[in-house]
Coordinates of C-alpha atoms and ligand atoms in Angstrom, one line a residue:
Chain A
M1 CA 0.0 0.0 0.0
K2 CA 1.3 3.4 -1.0
V3 CA 0.8 6.6 1.1
Y4 CA 1.9 10.2 0.4
S5 CA 3.5 12.1 3.2
C6 CA 4.4 15.7 4.1
C7 CA 4.4 17.9 7.2
G8 CA 3.6 14.9 9.4
H9 CA 0.4 14.0 7.6
D10 CA 0.0 10.9 5.5
T11 CA -2.9 10.1 3.1
V12 CA -3.7 7.5 0.5
V13 CA -5.0 10.4 -1.6
K14 CA -2.2 11.8 -3.8
R15 CA -2.4 15.6 -3.8
I16 CA -0.7 17.9 -6.3
Y17 CA 0.6 20.2 -3.5
C18 CA 0.9 19.7 0.2
P19 CA -2.0 21.6 1.9
S20 CA 0.3 22.7 4.8
C21 CA 3.6 23.8 3.0
G22 CA 2.6 23.9 -0.6
T23 CA 5.4 21.7 -1.9
P24 CA 4.7 19.5 -5.0
D25 CA 7.3 17.0 -3.7
L26 CA 5.3 14.8 -1.4
Q27 CA 7.1 11.8 -0.2
E28 CA 5.8 8.4 -1.4
L29 CA 6.0 5.7 1.2
E30 CA 5.4 2.0 1.0
V31 CA 3.5 0.9 4.1
S32 CA 2.2 -2.5 5.4
D33 CA -1.0 -4.0 4.0
H34 CA -2.2 -4.6 7.6
G35 CA -4.3 -2.4 9.7
T36 CA -7.2 -2.2 12.2
I37 CA -10.9 -1.4 11.7
Y38 CA -11.3 2.3 12.7
S39 CA -15.0 2.2 11.9
F40 CA -17.4 0.6 9.4
T41 CA -21.0 0.4 8.1
K42 CA -23.0 -2.4 6.7
I43 CA -24.7 -1.1 3.5
H44 CA -28.2 -2.5 3.0
V45 CA -29.3 0.0 0.4
P46 CA -26.6 0.2 -2.2
P47 CA -26.3 2.1 -5.5
V48 CA -27.4 0.1 -8.6
E49 CA -23.9 -1.0 -9.4
F50 CA -23.4 -2.8 -6.0
A51 CA -26.9 -4.2 -5.7
E52 CA -25.7 -7.8 -6.3
I53 CA -23.3 -7.9 -3.4
A54 CA -25.4 -6.1 -0.8
P55 CA -25.4 -6.2 2.2
Y56 CA -21.6 -5.5 2.3
N57 CA -19.4 -3.6 4.8
V58 CA -17.5 -0.5 3.9
V59 CA -14.6 -0.2 6.3
L60 CA -12.3 2.6 7.3
V61 CA -8.9 1.0 8.0
Q62 CA -6.3 2.6 10.2
L63 CA -3.0 1.5 8.5
I64 CA 0.0 0.5 10.6
D65 CA 3.1 2.8 11.1
T66 CA 1.4 5.8 9.3
T67 CA -1.4 8.3 10.2
A68 CA -3.1 7.3 6.9
K69 CA -6.5 5.6 6.8
V70 CA -8.0 3.9 3.8
T71 CA -11.5 3.1 2.8
G72 CA -12.2 -0.5 1.6
R73 CA -14.8 -3.3 1.5
L74 CA -15.0 -6.4 3.7
M75 CA -17.6 -9.2 3.6
G76 CA -18.9 -10.9 6.7
E77 CA -19.1 -9.7 10.3
V78 CA -16.7 -6.9 11.5
S79 CA -16.2 -4.7 14.6
I80 CA -14.1 -1.7 15.5
G81 CA -10.6 -2.8 16.4
D82 CA -10.5 -5.9 14.3
S83 CA -7.2 -6.7 12.6
V84 CA -7.4 -6.8 8.8
E85 CA -5.2 -7.3 5.8
L86 CA -5.5 -6.1 2.2
D87 CA -6.6 -9.2 0.2
R88 CA -6.8 -7.7 -3.3
V89 CA -7.6 -4.7 -5.4
E90 CA -10.8 -5.3 -7.4
A91 CA -12.3 -2.8 -9.8
G92 CA -10.5 0.1 -8.1
A93 CA -11.6 -1.0 -4.6
Y94 CA -9.4 -2.2 -1.7
I95 CA -10.9 -5.5 -0.5
Y96 CA -9.9 -6.4 3.0
K97 CA -10.1 -9.6 5.0
K98 CA -9.9 -10.3 8.7
V99 CA -6.8 -11.8 10.1
Chain B
M1 CA -20.1 48.0 2.8
T2 CA -23.5 47.5 1.3
K3 CA -25.8 45.6 3.5
T4 CA -28.3 42.9 2.4
Y5 CA -31.8 42.5 3.5
I6 CA -34.5 39.8 2.9
H7 CA -37.7 41.2 1.4
G8 CA -39.7 38.1 0.8
V9 CA -39.7 34.3 1.0
G10 CA -41.7 31.6 -0.8
M11 CA -41.9 27.8 -0.6
T12 CA -44.0 25.0 -2.0
K13 CA -45.2 22.1 0.1
F14 CA -42.4 19.6 0.3
G15 CA -43.2 16.0 -0.6
N16 CA -44.5 14.1 -3.6
H17 CA -45.5 16.3 -6.5
S18 CA -46.0 13.5 -9.1
D19 CA -48.5 15.8 -10.9
R20 CA -46.2 18.8 -11.3
T21 CA -43.0 19.5 -13.2
L22 CA -39.7 20.8 -11.9
K23 CA -40.3 24.1 -13.6
S24 CA -43.8 24.6 -12.1
L25 CA -42.4 24.1 -8.6
L26 CA -39.5 26.5 -9.3
L27 CA -41.8 29.2 -10.7
D28 CA -44.3 28.7 -7.8
A29 CA -41.8 29.4 -5.0
S30 CA -40.2 32.2 -7.0
R31 CA -43.6 33.9 -7.6
Q32 CA -44.5 33.6 -3.9
A33 CA -41.3 35.2 -2.9
L34 CA -41.6 38.1 -5.4
E35 CA -45.2 38.8 -4.3
A36 CA -44.2 38.7 -0.6
A37 CA -41.5 41.3 -1.5
G38 CA -44.1 43.5 -3.4
R39 CA -43.0 42.6 -6.9
P40 CA -39.7 44.6 -7.0
K41 CA -37.6 45.0 -10.2
V42 CA -35.2 42.1 -10.1
D43 CA -31.6 42.6 -11.3
A44 CA -30.3 39.0 -11.2
V45 CA -31.4 35.5 -10.6
F46 CA -29.5 32.6 -9.0
V47 CA -31.0 29.1 -8.9
G48 CA -29.7 26.3 -6.6
N49 CA -30.1 22.8 -8.1
F50 CA -28.3 19.5 -8.2
L51 CA -30.1 16.9 -10.2
A52 CA -32.3 18.7 -12.8
G53 CA -29.9 17.7 -15.6
S54 CA -29.5 14.1 -14.7
M55 CA -33.0 13.3 -13.5
S56 CA -35.3 15.8 -15.4
N57 CA -33.1 16.5 -18.4
Q58 CA -33.6 20.2 -17.7
E59 CA -30.9 22.8 -17.4
I60 CA -30.9 26.6 -18.1
L61 CA -32.9 27.1 -14.9
G62 CA -31.8 30.7 -14.4
A63 CA -33.0 31.7 -17.8
I64 CA -36.3 29.8 -17.4
V65 CA -37.1 31.8 -14.2
A66 CA -36.2 35.1 -15.8
N67 CA -38.1 34.4 -19.0
D68 CA -41.3 32.8 -17.6
L69 CA -41.6 35.4 -14.8
G70 CA -41.1 38.1 -17.3
L71 CA -38.1 39.6 -15.5
G72 CA -36.4 40.9 -18.7
Y73 CA -33.0 40.3 -20.1
I74 CA -31.0 40.1 -16.8
P75 CA -28.0 38.1 -15.6
T76 CA -28.9 34.6 -14.2
A77 CA -27.0 31.4 -13.3
K78 CA -27.6 28.0 -11.9
V79 CA -25.4 27.2 -8.9
E80 CA -24.4 23.6 -8.0
G81 CA -22.8 22.5 -4.7
A82 CA -24.6 19.1 -4.1
C83 CA -27.0 19.5 -1.1
A84 CA -25.5 23.0 -0.4
S85 CA -26.6 24.3 -3.8
G86 CA -29.3 26.5 -2.3
G87 CA -27.1 28.0 0.4
I88 CA -24.4 28.7 -2.2
A89 CA -26.9 30.3 -4.6
L90 CA -28.0 32.5 -1.7
R91 CA -24.5 33.5 -1.0
Q92 CA -23.9 34.4 -4.7
G93 CA -27.0 36.7 -4.5
I94 CA -25.6 38.3 -1.3
L95 CA -22.2 38.9 -2.9
G96 CA -23.8 40.4 -6.0
I97 CA -25.6 43.0 -3.8
M98 CA -22.5 43.6 -1.5
S99 CA -20.4 44.3 -4.6
G100 CA -22.8 47.0 -5.8
E101 CA -23.6 45.2 -9.0
Y102 CA -27.2 44.5 -8.2
D103 CA -29.9 46.2 -6.0
T104 CA -32.3 43.3 -5.9
V105 CA -31.8 39.5 -6.5
L106 CA -34.1 36.6 -6.7
V107 CA -32.6 33.3 -5.3
A108 CA -34.5 30.1 -5.8
G109 CA -33.8 26.4 -5.3
V110 CA -35.6 23.4 -6.6
E111 CA -35.4 19.6 -6.9
K112 CA -37.6 16.8 -8.3
M113 CA -36.6 13.3 -7.2
K114 CA -39.7 11.3 -6.3
H115 CA -40.4 10.1 -9.9
A116 CA -37.3 8.0 -9.9
N117 CA -36.6 4.7 -8.0
T118 CA -34.2 4.6 -5.0
P119 CA -31.2 2.8 -6.6
D120 CA -31.2 5.4 -9.5
V121 CA -31.4 8.3 -7.1
T122 CA -28.7 6.8 -4.9
Q123 CA -26.6 6.5 -8.0
A124 CA -27.3 10.0 -9.1
I125 CA -26.6 11.5 -5.7
N126 CA -23.2 9.7 -5.7
A127 CA -22.2 12.2 -8.3
A128 CA -21.4 14.3 -5.2
M129 CA -18.6 12.0 -4.3
D130 CA -15.2 11.9 -5.9
T131 CA -16.2 9.3 -8.5
E132 CA -12.5 8.4 -9.3
S133 CA -11.8 7.5 -5.7
N134 CA -11.2 4.0 -4.3
E135 CA -13.9 4.7 -1.7
K136 CA -16.6 5.2 -4.4
H137 CA -15.4 1.9 -6.0
A138 CA -15.6 0.2 -2.6
G139 CA -19.4 1.0 -2.6
L140 CA -19.5 3.8 -0.1
T141 CA -22.7 6.0 -0.2
F142 CA -23.8 9.2 1.6
P143 CA -25.7 7.3 4.2
G144 CA -22.8 4.9 4.3
F145 CA -20.4 7.7 5.3
F146 CA -22.6 8.8 8.2
G147 CA -23.0 5.2 9.2
V148 CA -19.2 4.8 9.5
L149 CA -19.1 8.1 11.4
A150 CA -22.0 7.0 13.8
H151 CA -20.3 3.7 14.7
R152 CA -17.1 5.6 15.6
Y153 CA -19.1 8.2 17.5
F154 CA -20.8 5.5 19.6
H155 CA -17.3 3.9 20.2
E156 CA -15.8 7.2 21.5
T157 CA -18.8 8.5 23.5
G158 CA -21.7 7.1 25.5
A159 CA -24.1 7.7 22.6
T160 CA -26.3 4.9 21.2
K161 CA -28.7 4.4 18.4
E162 CA -31.4 5.7 20.8
H163 CA -29.8 9.2 20.7
L164 CA -30.0 9.2 16.9
A165 CA -33.7 8.2 17.3
M166 CA -34.2 11.2 19.7
V167 CA -33.0 13.5 16.9
A168 CA -35.3 11.9 14.4
L169 CA -38.3 12.0 16.8
K170 CA -37.7 15.7 17.7
N171 CA -37.6 16.7 14.1
R172 CA -40.8 14.7 13.3
E173 CA -42.6 16.3 16.2
N174 CA -41.6 19.7 14.8
A175 CA -42.8 18.8 11.4
L176 CA -46.2 17.8 12.7
N177 CA -46.8 21.6 13.2
N178 CA -45.4 22.6 9.8
P179 CA -48.0 22.4 7.0
L180 CA -45.3 22.5 4.3
A181 CA -43.4 19.6 5.8
Q182 CA -43.2 16.2 3.9
F183 CA -43.9 14.0 6.9
Q184 CA -46.9 14.8 9.2
K185 CA -47.5 11.4 10.7
A186 CA -46.5 11.0 14.4
T187 CA -44.0 8.3 15.3
S188 CA -42.3 6.9 18.4
I189 CA -38.7 6.0 19.6
E190 CA -39.7 2.3 19.2
E191 CA -40.9 2.7 15.6
I192 CA -37.7 4.7 14.7
M193 CA -35.4 2.2 16.5
N194 CA -37.0 -0.8 14.8
A195 CA -37.2 0.6 11.3
R196 CA -35.4 -1.2 8.5
L197 CA -31.7 -0.6 8.3
I198 CA -30.2 1.5 5.5
T199 CA -26.5 1.7 6.4
E200 CA -25.8 0.4 9.9
P201 CA -26.4 1.8 12.5
L202 CA -28.7 4.2 10.5
G203 CA -32.2 3.1 9.9
L204 CA -34.9 4.6 7.7
F205 CA -35.8 7.4 10.1
D206 CA -32.2 8.4 10.5
C207 CA -32.0 9.3 6.8
S208 CA -33.5 12.3 5.0
P209 CA -36.0 11.3 2.3
M210 CA -36.3 11.9 -1.4
T211 CA -38.5 15.0 -1.8
D212 CA -39.9 17.3 -4.5
G213 CA -40.1 20.9 -3.7
A214 CA -38.9 24.5 -4.2
A215 CA -38.1 27.5 -2.1
A216 CA -37.1 31.1 -2.9
V217 CA -35.8 34.3 -1.3
V218 CA -35.8 37.9 -2.5
L219 CA -32.7 39.9 -1.4
S220 CA -32.2 43.6 -1.7
R221 CA -29.9 46.4 -0.6
K222 CA -33.0 48.3 0.5
P223 CA -33.6 47.9 4.2
S224 CA -36.3 45.6 5.6
A225 CA -36.9 44.0 9.0
I226 CA -34.6 41.0 8.2
H227 CA -30.9 41.8 7.8
V228 CA -28.4 39.2 6.5
R229 CA -25.7 39.7 9.1
A230 CA -23.2 37.2 7.7
S231 CA -22.6 34.8 4.8
A232 CA -19.8 32.2 4.9
L233 CA -18.9 29.3 2.7
V234 CA -16.0 26.8 2.7
S235 CA -15.0 23.6 1.0
G236 CA -13.8 20.6 3.0
P237 CA -12.5 17.1 2.5
T238 CA -14.1 15.3 -0.4
Q239 CA -13.2 11.8 0.8
M240 CA -13.8 10.0 4.1
Q241 CA -10.3 8.5 4.2
D242 CA -8.8 12.0 3.8
A243 CA -10.4 13.5 7.0
A244 CA -7.8 14.2 9.6
E245 CA -10.4 13.4 12.3
L246 CA -13.5 11.3 11.3
L247 CA -15.7 12.8 14.0
S248 CA -15.1 16.4 12.8
I249 CA -16.6 17.8 9.7
P250 CA -14.2 20.7 9.3
A251 CA -16.3 22.5 6.6
I252 CA -19.1 23.0 9.1
G253 CA -16.8 24.3 11.9
E254 CA -14.8 26.6 9.6
S255 CA -18.0 28.1 7.9
G256 CA -19.4 28.7 11.4
R257 CA -16.2 30.4 12.6
R258 CA -16.1 32.6 9.6
A259 CA -19.8 33.5 9.9
Y260 CA -19.5 34.3 13.6
E261 CA -16.4 36.5 12.9
K262 CA -18.2 38.4 10.1
A263 CA -21.3 38.9 12.3
G264 CA -19.3 39.8 15.4
L265 CA -21.4 37.2 17.2
G266 CA -20.8 33.8 18.9
P267 CA -22.9 30.7 19.3
E268 CA -24.2 32.1 22.6
D269 CA -26.0 34.9 20.7
I270 CA -28.0 32.6 18.4
D271 CA -31.7 32.2 19.3
V272 CA -32.9 29.7 16.7
I273 CA -31.1 27.4 14.3
E274 CA -31.8 25.4 11.1
I275 CA -29.0 22.9 10.4
H276 CA -28.4 20.3 7.8
D277 CA -29.6 17.1 9.3
C278 CA -29.3 15.0 6.2
F279 CA -28.9 12.2 8.7
S280 CA -29.7 12.2 12.4
M281 CA -25.9 11.7 13.1
T282 CA -25.1 14.9 11.1
E283 CA -27.3 17.0 13.4
I284 CA -25.3 15.9 16.4
I285 CA -21.9 16.6 14.7
A286 CA -23.2 20.0 13.4
I287 CA -24.3 21.3 16.8
E288 CA -20.8 20.5 18.1
E289 CA -19.0 22.0 15.1
L290 CA -21.0 25.2 15.3
G291 CA -20.1 25.6 19.0
F292 CA -23.5 25.2 20.5
F293 CA -22.4 22.2 22.6
P294 CA -18.9 20.8 23.4
R295 CA -17.2 18.3 21.1
L296 CA -18.4 14.7 21.6
E297 CA -21.2 15.9 23.9
G298 CA -23.9 16.9 21.4
W299 CA -25.7 13.6 22.1
K300 CA -26.1 14.7 25.8
A301 CA -27.7 18.0 24.7
V302 CA -30.2 16.0 22.6
E303 CA -30.9 13.7 25.5
A304 CA -31.5 16.7 27.8
G305 CA -33.9 18.3 25.3
H306 CA -31.8 21.4 24.7
T307 CA -32.5 21.3 21.0
K308 CA -36.3 21.1 21.2
P309 CA -38.4 24.3 20.4
G310 CA -38.6 25.2 24.2
G311 CA -34.9 24.3 24.8
K312 CA -31.7 26.4 25.1
K313 CA -30.8 26.1 21.4
P314 CA -33.9 25.1 19.3
V315 CA -32.6 23.2 16.2
N316 CA -34.7 22.5 13.1
T317 CA -38.1 23.9 14.3
S318 CA -39.2 23.3 10.7
G319 CA -38.7 19.5 11.0
G320 CA -35.3 19.7 9.4
L321 CA -34.3 17.7 6.3
L322 CA -35.4 14.5 8.1
S323 CA -39.1 15.5 8.3
R324 CA -39.6 18.8 6.5
G325 CA -37.9 16.9 3.5
H326 CA -34.8 17.4 1.4
P327 CA -35.4 18.5 -2.1
I328 CA -31.7 19.0 -2.5
G329 CA -31.3 22.4 -4.3
A330 CA -34.2 23.9 -2.3
T331 CA -33.1 22.8 1.1
G332 CA -30.7 25.8 1.9
L333 CA -33.5 28.2 1.0
S334 CA -36.2 26.4 2.9
Q335 CA -34.0 26.9 6.0
I336 CA -34.1 30.6 5.3
Y337 CA -37.9 30.5 4.8
Q338 CA -38.3 29.0 8.3
L339 CA -35.9 31.4 9.9
V340 CA -37.5 34.5 8.4
H341 CA -40.8 33.3 9.8
Q342 CA -39.1 32.7 13.1
L343 CA -37.8 36.3 13.2
N344 CA -41.2 37.6 12.1
G345 CA -42.9 35.7 14.9
T346 CA -45.0 33.7 12.4
A347 CA -43.2 30.3 12.3
P348 CA -44.5 26.8 13.2
N349 CA -42.9 25.9 16.6
Q350 CA -42.3 29.7 17.1
V351 CA -39.4 30.5 19.5
K352 CA -40.5 33.4 21.6
G353 CA -38.7 36.7 20.8
A354 CA -36.2 35.1 18.4
R355 CA -34.0 37.9 17.1
I356 CA -30.8 36.2 15.7
A357 CA -31.0 33.0 13.6
L358 CA -28.4 30.7 12.0
A359 CA -28.8 28.5 8.9
Q360 CA -26.1 25.8 8.0
N361 CA -26.3 24.0 4.7
L362 CA -24.0 21.0 3.9
G363 CA -23.0 19.6 0.6
G364 CA -21.6 16.1 0.1
T365 CA -20.0 14.4 3.1
G366 CA -18.5 17.7 4.1
S367 CA -17.4 19.0 0.7
Y368 CA -19.2 22.3 1.2
S369 CA -20.8 24.1 4.1
A370 CA -22.6 27.4 3.9
V371 CA -23.6 29.4 7.0
H372 CA -25.9 32.4 7.1
I373 CA -26.8 34.5 10.1
L374 CA -30.0 36.6 10.0
E375 CA -31.2 39.3 12.5
R376 CA -34.4 41.1 13.0
V377 CA -33.7 44.8 12.9
Ligands
LIG1 ZN1 4.2 19.8 3.5

């Protein structure tokens, strides 16, 4: 998993300029694929394109050794604090599994 | 600096208008506002709208208002900022007057959503997310964002799903007295708690509905009883994973700080409030961000009844988005409609002696927030 870092703030979203200092030279870091569930929701009413897999969990994962969080999807039961690992990237989505 | 005053407001009933077109709703609210203002000469029109292009195949809303109301060949524009479209349109009107370019401006907002099915509307509304982002591809939705936020809020505070239900119940009880509100059927904590789940922990009553409706405001530099004391607008994070602190919606806090600074007022001075309760959870976060209650303690204020019409800080006396309804582009202006009636002493759930009022209108999951402060002069 890649994160972009500057001024003590890491994000998975790549910005053109750092919002704190304005530099275009944000540092690109490779971080672990592991994290913990920061929060989640189970989506029962999905947009049309996700109707077939509902209900599904959208999870906000706190990554390890970085301040960055990432949004992903996880099937099955889940709680805040659960340890998870990136399983695969599918159609632009990060799919997590519990470990 | 030129001051801005409100001369008239108009609003259609919010709800299901299957027999009416988008245009007829827009013209109806505009006409009401113009007549309430005494049919002034209008120098410009701004229309707040989000979905007319995608769901009604209708754009050029500014020109339609000017043409069909016979306002002449004047400047007009449609303004888009997702659910904050109405509040941003209002601000454009105010800025036009403050600049000296216009004396009198008509601002209207409209949406027509009920003719479509829920999955299609959910899909269309998702246009207000960053559609290239991995979180859109993960299947996140607007109610999904506030579901994620609610689970974390419960985790960090003593709040439970019942506190969300208390917000929904308060707003429904307020709507029972508002003849223009969408929902006028009484409910109970039990019914709200047991309703079908949308995005856990949020159930049906925690989510604002699909609504048809329109609202409008006439602004002028000429004095009236209602002075626009401050107008503020900011953009915020467009993605959940990008928020430095999930339980803060910085656009709400920053727009509030800017509005208070411009007005020379603080949260303690505000008598009556309309805020953007697109979800029950959002109302709790917003009353914290706007400084009415301490951070992570908004749920306690709800429990104590402080946000009811007779409480310390009455919030959403109209019924809010949850029960007045949420015709997206019209919502920001329907807040102004309610607050003008509050300041005139003619509102449903009237707050006695209300003199200073605040409206907060949110777009996306915190992508935009507009705050307006009105005072009776
Ligand atoms: Zn920097």
